[in-house]
Coordinates of C-alpha atoms in Angstrom, one line a residue:
M4 CA 60.5 17.0 -56.2
I5 CA 61.4 13.6 -58.7
L6 CA 58.5 12.0 -59.8
T7 CA 58.2 9.0 -62.0
R8 CA 56.3 9.0 -65.3
P9 CA 52.9 7.4 -64.0
F10 CA 52.5 10.0 -61.3
R11 CA 52.9 13.1 -63.0
K12 CA 49.4 13.5 -64.5
P13 CA 47.5 12.9 -61.2
F14 CA 49.8 15.0 -59.4
W15 CA 49.1 17.8 -62.1
L16 CA 45.9 17.7 -61.9
I17 CA 45.4 17.6 -57.9
N18 CA 47.7 20.6 -57.8
S19 CA 45.7 22.3 -60.4
F20 CA 42.3 21.5 -58.7
F21 CA 43.6 22.9 -55.4
S22 CA 45.4 26.0 -56.9
K23 CA 42.1 26.6 -58.6
H24 CA 39.8 26.2 -55.7
R25 CA 41.8 27.0 -52.6
R26 CA 39.6 29.4 -51.0
L27 CA 36.7 27.0 -51.1
I28 CA 38.7 24.1 -49.5
I29 CA 39.9 26.1 -46.8
A30 CA 36.6 28.0 -46.1
V31 CA 34.7 23.9 -46.1
A32 CA 37.6 22.8 -43.5
V33 CA 37.1 25.5 -41.4
V34 CA 33.2 25.1 -41.3
V35 CA 33.9 21.3 -40.7
T36 CA 36.1 21.8 -38.0
F37 CA 33.9 24.3 -36.2
S38 CA 30.8 22.4 -36.7
L39 CA 32.7 19.1 -35.0
L40 CA 33.9 21.1 -31.9
A41 CA 30.5 23.0 -32.1
S42 CA 28.6 19.3 -31.9
K43 CA 29.8 18.3 -29.0
N44 CA 28.6 21.4 -26.5
L45 CA 25.3 21.0 -28.6
L46 CA 25.1 17.3 -27.8
A47 CA 25.5 18.4 -23.8
L48 CA 22.3 20.7 -24.1
L49 CA 20.0 18.7 -26.0
P50 CA 17.3 17.0 -23.7
K51 CA 18.6 13.6 -22.3
I52 CA 16.1 10.1 -23.0
K53 CA 15.1 9.5 -19.0
P54 CA 14.7 5.9 -18.3
T55 CA 11.6 4.7 -17.1
E56 CA 11.1 2.4 -14.2
K57 CA 7.7 0.4 -14.5
I58 CA 6.3 -1.1 -11.8
G59 CA 2.9 -2.9 -11.0
L60 CA 1.1 -3.1 -7.8
I61 CA -1.9 -5.2 -7.3
G62 CA -5.1 -3.7 -5.4
Q63 CA -8.2 -1.1 -5.8
Y64 CA -6.8 2.3 -5.2
N65 CA -7.8 6.0 -5.3
L66 CA -6.1 9.2 -4.4
T67 CA -7.0 8.7 -1.1
N68 CA -5.9 5.3 -0.2
L69 CA -2.8 4.6 -2.0
P70 CA -0.1 2.0 -1.2
Q71 CA 3.0 3.5 0.7
S72 CA 5.2 3.0 -1.9
V73 CA 3.3 5.2 -4.1
M74 CA 2.7 8.0 -1.2
Q75 CA 6.6 8.2 -0.8
S76 CA 7.2 8.8 -4.2
L77 CA 4.4 11.5 -4.3
G78 CA 6.7 13.5 -1.7
K79 CA 5.7 15.0 1.4
N80 CA 2.0 15.6 3.4
L81 CA 1.5 18.3 5.6
T82 CA 2.9 17.0 9.0
D83 CA 6.2 16.8 7.1
I84 CA 5.9 20.7 6.1
T85 CA 4.3 22.0 9.1
L86 CA 7.2 24.0 11.3
S87 CA 4.9 23.8 14.7
W88 CA 1.2 22.8 15.9
E89 CA -0.7 24.2 17.9
I90 CA -3.5 22.3 19.9
L91 CA -6.4 24.1 21.2
D92 CA -9.9 24.6 22.8
N93 CA -9.7 21.2 24.6
E94 CA -8.0 19.6 21.6
T95 CA -10.7 20.5 19.1
L96 CA -9.1 22.9 17.0
Y97 CA -5.8 21.8 15.7
R98 CA -3.5 24.6 14.1
A99 CA -0.8 24.1 11.9
H100 CA 2.4 26.9 11.0
L101 CA 3.7 25.7 7.9
Q102 CA 7.5 26.3 6.8
P103 CA 8.3 29.1 4.9
E104 CA 10.7 27.7 2.6
A105 CA 8.1 24.8 1.7
S106 CA 7.9 24.5 -2.0
W107 CA 5.9 22.8 -5.0
S108 CA 8.1 20.8 -7.4
D109 CA 7.7 23.9 -9.9
G110 CA 9.8 25.7 -7.3
S111 CA 6.5 27.6 -6.1
Q112 CA 6.1 28.5 -2.4
I113 CA 3.4 26.1 -0.5
T114 CA 1.1 28.2 1.0
S115 CA -1.8 27.9 3.2
Q116 CA -4.6 28.3 0.7
D117 CA -3.1 25.6 -1.8
I118 CA -3.7 23.1 0.8
K119 CA -7.3 21.9 0.7
P120 CA -8.1 18.4 2.4
E121 CA -11.6 17.1 2.6
I122 CA -12.0 15.8 5.9
P123 CA -15.9 15.1 6.8
G124 CA -16.8 17.1 10.1
V125 CA -14.1 19.5 10.2
E126 CA -14.1 23.0 9.3
I127 CA -10.9 24.6 7.6
S128 CA -9.5 28.1 7.7
Y129 CA -6.8 30.1 6.7
P130 CA -5.8 32.8 9.2
D131 CA -2.9 34.2 6.8
P132 CA -0.5 32.7 4.0
L133 CA 1.4 30.4 6.4
T134 CA -1.2 28.9 8.8
I135 CA -4.0 26.4 8.6
D136 CA -7.1 25.8 11.3
F137 CA -8.8 22.6 11.5
K138 CA -11.8 22.8 13.9
L139 CA -13.0 19.7 15.1
K140 CA -16.5 19.4 16.7
E141 CA -15.1 16.9 19.5
S142 CA -11.4 16.1 20.1
F143 CA -10.0 12.9 18.2
S144 CA -6.6 12.0 19.3
P145 CA -5.6 10.4 16.1
F146 CA -6.4 13.1 13.7
L147 CA -2.8 13.8 13.0
T148 CA -3.1 10.5 11.1
T149 CA -5.7 11.8 8.6
L150 CA -3.4 14.4 7.3
T151 CA -0.6 11.9 5.8
R152 CA -1.6 11.8 2.6
P153 CA 0.7 13.6 0.0
L154 CA 0.1 16.7 -1.1
I155 CA -0.8 17.4 -4.6
K156 CA -1.5 20.9 -6.4
N157 CA -3.6 20.9 -9.7
N158 CA -3.1 17.1 -10.2
R159 CA 0.6 18.3 -11.3
Y160 CA 2.9 19.0 -8.6
T161 CA 4.0 17.4 -5.6
A162 CA 5.4 18.8 -2.4
G163 CA 8.7 17.1 -3.4
D164 CA 10.8 16.5 -6.6
W165 CA 8.3 14.7 -8.8
F166 CA 5.9 16.0 -11.5
I167 CA 2.6 14.2 -12.3
K168 CA 2.2 13.5 -16.0
S169 CA -0.6 11.4 -15.8
I170 CA -3.5 10.0 -13.6
K171 CA -5.8 7.4 -15.3
F172 CA -8.7 5.7 -14.1
S173 CA -11.0 2.7 -14.8
G174 CA -14.2 3.9 -12.8
P175 CA -13.8 5.0 -9.3
F176 CA -10.2 2.8 -9.1
L177 CA -6.5 4.0 -10.2
T178 CA -5.1 2.4 -13.5
A179 CA -2.3 4.1 -13.8
I180 CA 0.0 7.3 -12.2
A181 CA 3.2 8.8 -14.5
L182 CA 5.6 10.7 -12.5
S183 CA 8.6 12.1 -13.9
D184 CA 11.7 14.0 -12.1
N185 CA 14.8 15.5 -13.5
Q186 CA 16.5 12.2 -13.9
T187 CA 14.1 9.3 -14.0
N188 CA 10.2 8.5 -15.4
R189 CA 8.3 6.5 -13.0
L190 CA 5.0 4.6 -14.1
Y191 CA 2.8 2.9 -11.5
R192 CA 0.1 0.5 -13.1
F193 CA -2.6 -1.0 -11.0
Y194 CA -4.1 -4.5 -11.2
P195 CA -6.8 -5.9 -10.1
S196 CA -5.6 -9.5 -9.2
N197 CA -1.8 -11.5 -8.6
E198 CA -3.0 -13.0 -12.1
S199 CA -3.4 -9.9 -13.8
A200 CA -0.5 -8.5 -12.8
W201 CA 1.7 -11.6 -13.6
L202 CA 0.3 -11.0 -16.9
G203 CA 1.2 -7.8 -17.4
F204 CA 4.2 -8.4 -16.2
K205 CA 5.3 -11.2 -19.0
L206 CA 3.4 -8.9 -21.5
G207 CA 6.4 -6.1 -20.6
E208 CA 4.1 -3.7 -19.4
V209 CA 6.2 -3.2 -16.0
N210 CA 9.4 -4.2 -14.9
R211 CA 8.9 -5.0 -11.3
L212 CA 5.8 -5.9 -9.2
E213 CA 5.7 -4.9 -5.7
N214 CA 4.3 -6.5 -2.9
M215 CA 2.4 -9.8 -4.5
I216 CA 0.7 -11.7 -1.7
S217 CA 1.7 -14.9 -3.7
N218 CA 4.9 -16.0 -5.7
P219 CA 3.6 -16.9 -9.3
L220 CA 7.1 -17.8 -10.6
T221 CA 7.7 -21.5 -11.5
P222 CA 11.3 -22.9 -11.7
A223 CA 11.8 -22.0 -15.5
W224 CA 11.1 -17.9 -14.6
A225 CA 12.5 -18.1 -11.5
S226 CA 15.9 -18.5 -13.2
K227 CA 15.5 -15.5 -15.0
L228 CA 14.2 -13.1 -12.3
N229 CA 15.1 -11.7 -9.1
L230 CA 12.6 -12.5 -6.2
K231 CA 12.6 -11.2 -2.7
T232 CA 10.3 -11.7 0.2
Q233 CA 9.2 -9.7 3.1
T234 CA 6.6 -9.8 5.8
N235 CA 3.8 -7.0 5.3
W236 CA 3.4 -5.9 8.8
Q237 CA 0.5 -3.5 7.6
Q238 CA -1.7 -6.4 6.8
Y239 CA -2.9 -9.3 8.6
L240 CA -5.0 -12.1 7.0
A241 CA -7.8 -13.5 8.8
V242 CA -11.4 -15.6 9.0
I243 CA -13.9 -12.9 9.5
F244 CA -17.2 -14.3 10.7
N245 CA -20.8 -13.1 10.1
L246 CA -22.2 -13.0 14.2
K247 CA -25.9 -12.6 12.4
H248 CA -25.3 -16.0 11.4
P249 CA -27.7 -18.4 13.9
Q250 CA -24.7 -20.6 14.8
L251 CA -21.7 -18.0 14.5
S252 CA -23.5 -15.7 16.7
N253 CA -22.1 -18.7 19.4
K254 CA -18.6 -17.8 20.9
S255 CA -18.5 -21.5 21.7
L256 CA -18.2 -22.1 18.0
R257 CA -16.4 -19.2 17.0
Q258 CA -13.1 -20.4 19.4
A259 CA -13.8 -24.3 18.6
L260 CA -13.3 -23.2 14.9
A261 CA -10.2 -21.3 15.9
Y262 CA -8.7 -23.9 17.8
S263 CA -9.4 -26.4 14.6
I264 CA -6.7 -24.8 12.7
K265 CA -3.5 -26.6 12.5
Q266 CA -1.2 -24.3 10.9
K267 CA -2.3 -20.2 11.1
S268 CA 1.2 -18.8 10.1
E269 CA 4.3 -20.2 8.3
T270 CA 6.7 -18.9 10.9
K271 CA 6.1 -17.9 14.2
E272 CA 7.5 -14.4 13.4
N273 CA 4.5 -13.7 11.1
R274 CA 1.7 -15.2 13.2
A275 CA -0.9 -12.3 13.8
M276 CA -2.3 -12.8 17.2
G277 CA -5.0 -9.6 17.1
P278 CA -5.5 -6.9 14.8
I279 CA -2.8 -4.4 15.9
N280 CA 0.4 -5.1 15.0
P281 CA 4.1 -5.9 17.0
L282 CA 5.6 -2.6 16.0
S283 CA 2.7 -0.6 17.4
W284 CA 3.2 1.1 20.5
A285 CA -0.1 -0.3 21.3
Y286 CA 0.7 -3.9 20.4
N287 CA -0.7 -6.3 23.5
P288 CA 1.9 -9.6 23.3
N289 CA -0.2 -11.7 26.1
L290 CA -3.0 -12.3 23.5
K291 CA -5.2 -15.9 23.7
P292 CA -3.1 -17.9 20.9
Y293 CA -5.4 -20.3 20.0
D294 CA -2.8 -22.7 18.6
Y295 CA -4.1 -25.9 17.5
N296 CA -5.5 -28.1 19.7
P297 CA -8.1 -30.7 18.9
K298 CA -9.2 -31.6 22.1
Q299 CA -10.3 -28.0 23.3
A300 CA -12.1 -27.6 20.1
K301 CA -14.3 -30.7 20.3
E302 CA -14.6 -29.8 24.3
L303 CA -16.2 -26.3 22.9
F304 CA -17.8 -27.8 20.2
A305 CA -19.9 -30.0 22.6
K306 CA -21.2 -27.1 24.8
L307 CA -23.6 -26.0 21.6
E308 CA -27.2 -27.2 22.3
T309 CA -28.4 -30.4 21.0
E310 CA -24.5 -31.3 19.8
A311 CA -25.6 -34.0 17.6
S312 CA -28.2 -32.2 15.2
N313 CA -26.3 -29.0 15.1
S314 CA -22.6 -31.3 14.1
A315 CA -24.9 -33.1 11.7
R316 CA -26.7 -30.6 9.9
L317 CA -23.9 -27.6 10.6
E318 CA -22.9 -26.2 7.1
L319 CA -20.5 -23.3 6.5
T320 CA -19.7 -21.3 3.4
L321 CA -15.9 -20.1 3.3
G322 CA -15.8 -17.4 0.8
T323 CA -12.1 -15.8 -0.5
S324 CA -10.3 -14.4 -3.4
Q325 CA -8.4 -16.6 -6.0
T326 CA -5.1 -15.6 -4.2
F327 CA -5.9 -17.4 -1.1
L328 CA -7.8 -20.8 -2.2
S329 CA -5.3 -22.7 -1.3
L330 CA -5.2 -21.6 2.2
A331 CA -9.1 -21.3 2.5
E332 CA -9.4 -24.8 1.4
T333 CA -6.9 -26.3 4.0
I334 CA -8.8 -24.0 6.9
A335 CA -12.0 -26.0 5.6
A336 CA -10.2 -29.6 5.8
D337 CA -9.3 -28.8 9.3
W338 CA -12.4 -27.8 10.3
E339 CA -14.2 -30.8 8.8
E340 CA -11.4 -33.1 10.2
T341 CA -11.8 -31.9 13.9
L342 CA -15.4 -31.0 14.2
G343 CA -16.9 -32.9 11.2
I344 CA -19.0 -30.3 9.7
K345 CA -19.0 -29.6 6.5
V346 CA -17.6 -26.3 4.6
N347 CA -18.0 -25.3 1.2
V348 CA -15.1 -23.1 -0.2
K349 CA -16.1 -20.7 -3.0
I350 CA -14.3 -17.8 -4.7
I351 CA -15.9 -14.3 -4.5
N352 CA -15.5 -10.9 -5.9
L353 CA -17.6 -9.0 -3.5
I354 CA -18.2 -9.5 0.2
E355 CA -22.2 -10.5 0.1
P356 CA -24.1 -9.2 3.1
D357 CA -25.3 -12.9 3.9
F358 CA -22.1 -14.5 4.1
D359 CA -20.8 -16.9 6.9
A360 CA -17.2 -17.0 6.5
I361 CA -14.7 -14.7 4.6
L362 CA -11.0 -14.9 4.2
V363 CA -9.7 -11.8 3.5
A364 CA -6.5 -9.5 3.8
Q365 CA -7.2 -6.5 5.9
D366 CA -5.0 -3.5 5.8
I367 CA -4.1 -2.1 9.4
P368 CA -5.0 1.4 10.3
Q369 CA -1.5 3.7 11.2
D370 CA -3.3 4.4 14.3
P371 CA -4.5 1.7 16.5
D372 CA -8.1 3.3 16.5
Q373 CA -10.2 0.8 14.9
H374 CA -13.5 2.7 15.8
A375 CA -14.7 1.8 11.6
L376 CA -13.9 -2.0 11.7
W377 CA -15.1 -2.7 15.2
H378 CA -17.6 -0.5 16.5
S379 CA -21.3 -1.8 16.7
T380 CA -22.8 1.5 15.2
Q381 CA -20.1 1.5 11.7
P382 CA -21.6 -0.2 8.6
S383 CA -17.6 -0.9 7.6
N384 CA -17.8 -3.4 10.9
L385 CA -18.5 -6.5 8.8
T386 CA -18.7 -9.0 11.2
H387 CA -21.9 -7.1 12.8
Y388 CA -19.8 -7.5 16.1
S389 CA -21.6 -5.6 19.1
D390 CA -20.2 -5.4 22.5
L391 CA -21.1 -2.4 25.2
K392 CA -17.2 -2.8 26.7
I393 CA -15.3 -2.8 22.8
D394 CA -17.8 0.1 21.9
K395 CA -16.4 2.4 25.1
L396 CA -12.7 1.5 25.0
L397 CA -13.0 2.5 21.4
E398 CA -14.8 5.7 21.9
D399 CA -12.4 6.4 24.7
G400 CA -9.1 5.6 22.7
R401 CA -9.9 8.3 20.4
K402 CA -10.6 11.1 22.8
I403 CA -7.9 10.5 24.7
S404 CA -4.5 12.3 23.8
D405 CA -2.6 10.8 26.7
L406 CA -0.5 8.0 25.2
K407 CA 0.2 5.8 28.4
K408 CA -3.8 5.8 28.6
R409 CA -4.3 5.6 25.3
Q410 CA -2.0 2.4 25.0
E411 CA -4.0 0.9 28.1
I412 CA -7.3 1.3 26.0
Y413 CA -5.8 -0.2 23.1
Q414 CA -4.3 -3.4 25.1
D415 CA -7.8 -3.8 26.9
F416 CA -9.5 -3.7 23.3
Q417 CA -7.3 -6.3 21.8
R418 CA -7.7 -9.0 24.8
F419 CA -11.6 -8.7 25.0
L420 CA -11.7 -8.7 21.3
V421 CA -9.4 -11.5 21.0
E422 CA -11.1 -13.8 23.6
D423 CA -14.9 -13.1 21.6
T424 CA -13.5 -14.3 18.4
P425 CA -15.3 -12.7 15.7
A426 CA -12.5 -13.1 13.6
I427 CA -9.6 -15.8 13.7
F428 CA -6.6 -13.8 13.2
L429 CA -4.0 -15.9 11.3
R430 CA -0.5 -14.1 9.8
Y431 CA 0.9 -11.1 8.9
P432 CA 1.4 -12.3 4.9
T433 CA 4.7 -12.6 3.0
T434 CA 4.8 -10.6 0.1
Y435 CA 7.1 -11.1 -2.8
T436 CA 8.8 -8.7 -4.9
I437 CA 10.0 -9.4 -8.6
N438 CA 12.3 -7.6 -11.0
R439 CA 13.6 -8.6 -14.5
R440 CA 17.5 -9.1 -13.8

């Protein structure tokens, strides 16, 4: 090798250093090579950072009345993991035979003793590890709908893929549920109002808001976010009357108020005619619609005794939440225009026992049984509506298991209830889901 003079000295120095430390240099090269090769395998073994879905929902919930989307995440309920049912002793004994392959999210088998639902008035026993007996005091045809809550073990494991990381409350109501499976973390936050939920979204507490009843987006925000609308068939908006009110106890006045409302829904499709939605097998499509009819409203109003003094002094208060304030004001204006009565609209946070009328969103039960809402003996009957015919229909509807007979009963129930007008049924609300892009 021929080297020019300037390169000879550096070459000799490098060659001398390599010759002196040959073993050390080779050893370091081998270690570095093996480390690089091993690191690729080690990285695959390291825990991956899972993405987190942060979802906001509006409403006051506990573990017994969770919204449908959360229930689906929490996995299966008892009816989902039941292999077969036996209904015995004049329909007062329900025996569930569990699927032997059903398991908790930790992989352990679900046994009958794991399942301890709290159902008032029902005696529960466990004949064997895969059998549960539910003994009722009397027959109750909607009983299976009381078993649709997700199964949870030790506030940790679900009958699905998800683990519960944490559950947080503020008083009796949920504020957050954190879930995790093999690929994703999911955080549900619960807000008391649309306004607080929208603020939480803007602060970055959630990345998606589901089933909002009003759309908070300004044009500036709308260009940055994805917005999806849909009809919520599991709720209806209605004006509910207090039938203990001296004037509102009169059916003619209630019907006059119903005929006075110009626009009960945004579209024909989401118009609510009664307390049961059109997706139900018990729905009655032939109910009195109470379409806007000012002439009919005034004729009914004229039937009231001492019409002149009533119209001069009749004053109603219509309560509602901030969410429905605009709609309540529109309804009040319709009543004032058509009937000449004075209506005060106010925002309420709690339903006062002596209310006149309230505009609310009411959840529709999964089963058409609405005994709790309309039977005269029930404290949850906010209207204080009392009718022997309706009471009998509601009592029979929950005792008879024949589907055709139940359908006839509940169609009669809807027809008579709507005729009596303890409430003005308006619409199935349009809901909004907002996502960050």
